[in-house]
Amino acid sequence: MPNYFALVPAAGYGSRMGNQLPKQYLILAAKPMIYHAVKTLCQSHKIARVFVVLSPQDPEWQKYDWAEFSNKLTVLYCGGETRAQSVLNGLAAAPGQFTVEPDDWILVHDAARPLLIQSQLTLLMDALADDTVGGLLAVPVADTLKRSDANKCVRRTEPREHLWQAQTPQMFRYKMLVDALDKTINMNITDDASAIEAMGFHPRLVHCKDYNFKITYPQDLELAELIIQKRKNQCIP
Ligand code: CTP
Ligand code: MG
């Protein structure tokens, strides 16, 4: 049976957030944002190990106490210039810390998606357990889509049928993911599935039924705060 590992790329700067502090360390529900994703992943009984990939110069991580996750968490200071490079560097470094087999599952999850809950994580793992390729959490596009010209005038309306917004975790076999990222590292891809697609595979989309949006702009953080508060009131773990 393959093992499951999680890898959390957290070496970005959060430039669209417009804050000096990288967004993964902005405070959300009294914790640095990255805490929430790490907690959900570490609490999963299926996941053997959670690797967090930080920038080699990261000064923030050590300011917090991570002892509650010490039985599951490994921190790797090997982030790169792009998300894909951070993931690839993390995947290269992980076997030095823990035995990882070629067919083991890797769940790559953005540090900037603090709203992932256990039920949706399990949904993904269960849906893909017997899949040869793997896949990702995603949501069907809800809004009408407009394509603009350079002046922000509508050129056409794009049909939204069969269009999905990719989320994370994205779950692929270790070797397939390493090979795919390695071959596409100069292609400006922004998620792991794109690398797998470039190899000619067809990752499966698993419809995420709860909030799991990425914190990109300040208003996303405000909304996430409200959602976490609401979940606390309803005792959703
Ligand atoms: N990431 C990373 N290494 C990079 C760039 C991004 O590990 N060189 C991580 C981020 O820390 C984040 C995830 O990839 O957890 C998703 O990326 P994104 O939302 O784009 O975060 P940033 O790149 O930090 O933000 P921005 O694009 O606004 O600068
Ligand atoms: Mg980015």
CSV table of C-alpha atoms and ligand atoms in Angstrom, one decimal:
chain,number,residue,atom,x,y,z
A,1,MET,CA,0.0,0.0,0.0
A,2,PRO,CA,1.4,3.4,-0.9
A,3,ASN,CA,2.1,5.9,1.9
A,4,TYR,CA,0.6,9.4,1.9
A,5,PHE,CA,2.8,12.5,2.4
A,6,ALA,CA,1.8,16.2,2.4
A,7,LEU,CA,4.1,18.9,1.1
A,8,VAL,CA,3.3,22.6,1.8
A,9,PRO,CA,5.0,25.1,-0.4
A,10,ALA,CA,5.4,28.2,1.8
A,11,ALA,CA,8.3,30.1,0.3
A,12,GLY,CA,6.4,32.8,-1.5
A,13,TYR,CA,6.3,36.5,-0.8
A,14,GLY,CA,2.6,37.2,-1.2
A,15,SER,CA,3.2,40.2,-3.4
A,16,ARG,CA,-0.5,40.6,-4.4
A,17,MET,CA,-1.3,40.8,-0.7
A,18,GLY,CA,0.7,44.0,-0.4
A,19,ASN,CA,2.0,43.3,3.0
A,20,GLN,CA,5.7,43.4,4.0
A,21,LEU,CA,5.2,40.1,5.9
A,22,PRO,CA,4.8,37.1,3.5
A,23,LYS,CA,1.1,36.2,3.6
A,24,GLN,CA,1.6,32.7,5.1
A,25,TYR,CA,2.6,34.5,8.3
A,26,LEU,CA,-0.2,37.0,8.4
A,27,ILE,CA,-2.4,36.4,11.5
A,28,LEU,CA,-5.6,34.6,10.9
A,29,ALA,CA,-7.8,33.5,13.8
A,30,ALA,CA,-4.9,34.3,16.2
A,31,LYS,CA,-2.4,32.1,14.4
A,32,PRO,CA,0.0,32.5,11.4
A,33,MET,CA,-2.0,31.6,8.3
A,34,ILE,CA,0.1,28.5,7.6
A,35,TYR,CA,-0.8,27.0,10.9
A,36,HIS,CA,-4.3,26.2,9.7
A,37,ALA,CA,-3.2,24.1,6.7
A,38,VAL,CA,-0.5,22.4,8.7
A,39,LYS,CA,-3.0,21.5,11.4
A,40,THR,CA,-5.5,19.9,9.0
A,41,LEU,CA,-2.8,17.9,7.2
A,42,CYS,CA,-1.1,16.7,10.5
A,43,GLN,CA,-4.4,15.6,11.9
A,44,SER,CA,-5.2,13.3,9.0
A,45,HIS,CA,-4.6,9.7,10.1
A,46,LYS,CA,-3.7,8.7,6.5
A,47,ILE,CA,-0.9,11.2,6.1
A,48,ALA,CA,2.4,9.8,7.4
A,49,ARG,CA,4.5,13.0,7.3
A,50,VAL,CA,4.0,16.7,6.5
A,51,PHE,CA,6.8,18.6,4.8
A,52,VAL,CA,6.8,22.4,4.9
A,53,VAL,CA,9.0,24.1,2.3
A,54,LEU,CA,10.3,27.5,3.5
A,55,SER,CA,12.6,30.0,1.9
A,56,PRO,CA,16.2,29.4,2.9
A,57,GLN,CA,16.1,32.9,4.5
A,58,ASP,CA,12.8,32.5,6.3
A,59,PRO,CA,13.0,34.4,9.6
A,60,GLU,CA,9.4,33.9,10.7
A,61,TRP,CA,8.8,30.2,11.2
A,62,GLN,CA,11.0,30.0,14.3
A,63,LYS,CA,9.1,32.7,16.0
A,64,TYR,CA,6.2,30.3,16.7
A,65,ASP,CA,5.9,27.1,18.7
A,66,TRP,CA,5.2,24.1,16.4
A,67,ALA,CA,5.7,21.4,19.1
A,68,GLU,CA,2.1,20.2,18.9
A,69,PHE,CA,2.9,18.8,15.4
A,70,SER,CA,6.4,17.4,16.2
A,71,ASN,CA,5.4,13.8,15.5
A,72,LYS,CA,4.4,14.6,11.9
A,73,LEU,CA,6.1,17.8,10.7
A,74,THR,CA,9.4,18.2,8.9
A,75,VAL,CA,10.6,21.7,7.9
A,76,LEU,CA,12.8,22.1,4.8
A,77,TYR,CA,14.5,25.4,4.1
A,78,CYS,CA,14.8,24.8,0.4
A,79,GLY,CA,12.2,27.0,-1.3
A,80,GLY,CA,12.9,28.3,-4.8
A,81,GLU,CA,12.1,31.3,-7.1
A,82,THR,CA,8.8,29.9,-8.2
A,83,ARG,CA,6.1,27.7,-6.5
A,84,ALA,CA,7.0,24.8,-8.9
A,85,GLN,CA,10.7,25.1,-7.9
A,86,SER,CA,9.8,25.2,-4.2
A,87,VAL,CA,7.7,22.0,-4.7
A,88,LEU,CA,10.5,20.3,-6.7
A,89,ASN,CA,13.2,21.2,-4.2
A,90,GLY,CA,11.0,19.9,-1.4
A,91,LEU,CA,10.4,16.7,-3.2
A,92,ALA,CA,14.1,16.3,-3.7
A,93,ALA,CA,14.9,17.0,-0.1
A,94,ALA,CA,12.1,14.9,1.5
A,95,PRO,CA,13.7,11.4,1.0
A,96,GLY,CA,16.7,12.6,3.0
A,97,GLN,CA,14.4,12.9,6.0
A,98,PHE,CA,12.0,10.1,5.5
A,99,THR,CA,11.7,7.0,3.2
A,100,VAL,CA,9.5,7.9,0.2
A,101,GLU,CA,8.8,5.3,-2.4
A,102,PRO,CA,8.2,6.1,-6.2
A,103,ASP,CA,4.5,5.2,-5.9
A,104,ASP,CA,3.8,7.0,-2.7
A,105,TRP,CA,1.1,9.7,-2.9
A,106,ILE,CA,2.2,13.3,-2.4
A,107,LEU,CA,-0.4,15.9,-1.5
A,108,VAL,CA,0.8,19.3,-2.4
A,109,HIS,CA,-1.1,22.0,-0.5
A,110,ASP,CA,-0.7,25.7,-0.6
A,111,ALA,CA,0.2,27.4,2.7
A,112,ALA,CA,-2.2,30.1,1.5
A,113,ARG,CA,-5.3,27.8,1.7
A,114,PRO,CA,-6.0,27.8,5.4
A,115,LEU,CA,-9.7,26.7,5.0
A,116,LEU,CA,-9.1,23.1,4.0
A,117,ILE,CA,-11.1,20.9,6.3
A,118,GLN,CA,-10.7,17.2,7.1
A,119,SER,CA,-13.8,16.1,5.2
A,120,GLN,CA,-12.6,17.6,1.9
A,121,LEU,CA,-9.1,16.2,2.4
A,122,THR,CA,-10.6,12.7,3.0
A,123,LEU,CA,-12.9,13.2,0.0
A,124,LEU,CA,-9.8,13.8,-2.3
A,125,MET,CA,-7.8,10.9,-0.9
A,126,ASP,CA,-10.7,8.4,-1.1
A,127,ALA,CA,-11.7,9.5,-4.6
A,128,LEU,CA,-8.2,9.0,-6.0
A,129,ALA,CA,-7.0,6.1,-3.9
A,130,ASP,CA,-7.2,3.7,-6.9
A,131,ASP,CA,-6.3,6.2,-9.6
A,132,THR,CA,-3.2,5.7,-11.7
A,133,VAL,CA,-2.6,9.4,-12.2
A,134,GLY,CA,-4.1,11.4,-9.3
A,135,GLY,CA,-5.9,14.7,-9.3
A,136,LEU,CA,-6.9,17.7,-7.3
A,137,LEU,CA,-9.7,19.5,-5.4
A,138,ALA,CA,-11.5,22.0,-7.7
A,139,VAL,CA,-14.7,23.9,-8.0
A,140,PRO,CA,-16.8,24.5,-11.2
A,141,VAL,CA,-16.6,28.1,-12.4
A,142,ALA,CA,-19.7,29.9,-11.2
A,143,ASP,CA,-19.4,33.4,-12.8
A,144,THR,CA,-19.9,34.3,-16.4
A,145,LEU,CA,-16.4,34.6,-17.9
A,146,LYS,CA,-15.3,37.6,-20.1
A,147,ARG,CA,-12.2,37.8,-22.2
A,148,SER,CA,-10.9,41.3,-22.5
A,149,ASP,CA,-8.5,43.2,-24.7
A,150,ALA,CA,-5.7,45.2,-23.3
A,151,ASN,CA,-8.0,48.2,-22.5
A,152,LYS,CA,-10.3,46.0,-20.3
A,153,CYS,CA,-13.1,46.0,-22.9
A,154,VAL,CA,-14.9,42.8,-23.5
A,155,ARG,CA,-13.9,40.9,-26.6
A,156,ARG,CA,-16.0,37.9,-25.9
A,157,THR,CA,-17.9,35.8,-23.4
A,158,GLU,CA,-16.2,32.5,-22.7
A,159,PRO,CA,-18.5,29.4,-22.2
A,160,ARG,CA,-18.0,28.2,-18.7
A,161,GLU,CA,-19.1,24.7,-19.4
A,162,HIS,CA,-16.5,22.2,-18.2
A,163,LEU,CA,-14.4,25.0,-16.6
A,164,TRP,CA,-13.0,24.5,-13.1
A,165,GLN,CA,-11.0,26.5,-10.7
A,166,ALA,CA,-8.0,24.4,-9.5
A,167,GLN,CA,-7.4,24.3,-5.8
A,168,THR,CA,-5.1,22.2,-3.6
A,169,PRO,CA,-4.3,19.6,-2.3
A,170,GLN,CA,-3.1,18.2,-5.6
A,171,MET,CA,-2.3,14.5,-5.2
A,172,PHE,CA,0.1,12.6,-7.4
A,173,ARG,CA,2.6,9.8,-7.2
A,174,TYR,CA,6.0,10.8,-6.0
A,175,LYS,CA,8.0,9.8,-9.0
A,176,MET,CA,5.5,10.9,-11.6
A,177,LEU,CA,5.3,14.4,-10.0
A,178,VAL,CA,9.1,14.8,-9.7
A,179,ASP,CA,9.6,13.8,-13.3
A,180,ALA,CA,6.8,16.1,-14.5
A,181,LEU,CA,8.0,19.1,-12.5
A,182,ASP,CA,11.5,18.5,-13.6
A,183,LYS,CA,10.6,18.5,-17.3
A,184,THR,CA,8.3,21.6,-17.0
A,185,ILE,CA,10.3,23.7,-14.6
A,186,ASN,CA,10.9,26.5,-17.2
A,187,MET,CA,7.3,26.5,-18.4
A,188,ASN,CA,5.8,29.1,-15.9
A,189,ILE,CA,3.3,26.7,-14.5
A,190,THR,CA,1.4,27.7,-11.3
A,191,ASP,CA,0.2,24.3,-10.1
A,192,ASP,CA,1.3,20.7,-10.0
A,193,ALA,CA,-1.5,19.4,-12.2
A,194,SER,CA,-0.2,21.5,-15.1
A,195,ALA,CA,3.1,19.7,-15.0
A,196,ILE,CA,1.3,16.3,-15.0
A,197,GLU,CA,-1.0,17.5,-17.9
A,198,ALA,CA,2.1,18.5,-19.9
A,199,MET,CA,3.2,14.9,-19.7
A,200,GLY,CA,0.0,13.9,-21.5
A,201,PHE,CA,-1.9,12.7,-18.4
A,202,HIS,CA,-5.4,13.7,-17.3
A,203,PRO,CA,-5.6,14.5,-13.6
A,204,ARG,CA,-9.1,13.9,-12.0
A,205,LEU,CA,-11.1,16.8,-10.7
A,206,VAL,CA,-12.6,16.2,-7.3
A,207,HIS,CA,-15.4,18.7,-6.5
A,208,CYS,CA,-14.6,20.5,-3.2
A,209,LYS,CA,-17.8,21.2,-1.4
A,210,ASP,CA,-16.6,23.5,1.3
A,211,TYR,CA,-14.6,26.8,1.4
A,212,ASN,CA,-11.0,26.2,0.2
A,213,PHE,CA,-10.1,29.4,-1.6
A,214,LYS,CA,-6.6,30.8,-1.7
A,215,ILE,CA,-5.7,33.9,0.2
A,216,THR,CA,-4.4,36.2,-2.5
A,217,TYR,CA,-5.8,39.7,-1.7
A,218,PRO,CA,-6.5,41.4,1.7
A,219,GLN,CA,-10.3,40.8,1.3
A,220,ASP,CA,-9.7,37.1,1.1
A,221,LEU,CA,-8.1,37.2,4.6
A,222,GLU,CA,-11.1,39.1,6.0
A,223,LEU,CA,-13.5,36.5,4.6
A,224,ALA,CA,-11.4,33.6,5.9
A,225,GLU,CA,-11.5,35.1,9.3
A,226,LEU,CA,-15.3,35.1,9.3
A,227,ILE,CA,-15.5,31.5,8.0
A,228,ILE,CA,-13.2,30.2,10.6
A,229,GLN,CA,-15.2,32.0,13.3
A,230,LYS,CA,-18.4,30.5,11.9
A,231,ARG,CA,-16.9,27.0,11.9
A,232,LYS,CA,-15.8,27.5,15.5
A,233,ASN,CA,-19.3,28.4,16.5
A,234,GLN,CA,-20.6,25.3,14.8
A,235,CYS,CA,-17.7,23.1,16.2
A,236,ILE,CA,-16.5,22.1,12.7
A,237,PRO,CA,-12.9,20.8,13.1
B,1,CTP,N1,5.2,29.5,-3.1
B,1,CTP,C1,6.4,28.9,-2.8
B,1,CTP,N2,7.5,29.4,-3.4
B,1,CTP,C2,7.5,30.4,-4.3
B,1,CTP,C3,6.2,31.0,-4.6
B,1,CTP,C4,5.1,30.5,-4.0
B,1,CTP,O1,6.5,28.1,-2.0
B,1,CTP,N3,8.6,30.8,-4.9
B,1,CTP,C5,4.0,29.1,-2.3
B,1,CTP,C6,3.3,30.2,-1.6
B,1,CTP,O2,4.0,30.5,-0.3
B,1,CTP,C7,1.9,29.8,-1.4
B,1,CTP,C8,1.7,28.9,-2.6
B,1,CTP,O3,3.0,28.6,-3.2
B,1,CTP,O4,1.7,29.0,-0.2
B,1,CTP,C9,0.7,29.5,-3.6
B,1,CTP,O5,1.3,30.6,-4.3
B,1,CTP,P1,0.7,32.1,-4.3
B,1,CTP,O6,-0.6,32.1,-3.8
B,1,CTP,O7,1.0,32.6,-5.7
B,1,CTP,O8,1.7,32.8,-3.2
B,1,CTP,P2,2.8,33.9,-3.4
B,1,CTP,O9,3.6,33.6,-4.6
B,1,CTP,O10,3.5,34.1,-2.1
B,1,CTP,O11,1.9,35.2,-3.7
B,1,CTP,P3,2.0,36.2,-4.9
B,1,CTP,O12,1.9,35.4,-6.2
B,1,CTP,O13,0.9,37.2,-4.7
B,1,CTP,O14,3.4,36.9,-4.8
B,2,MG,MG,2.7,33.4,-6.6
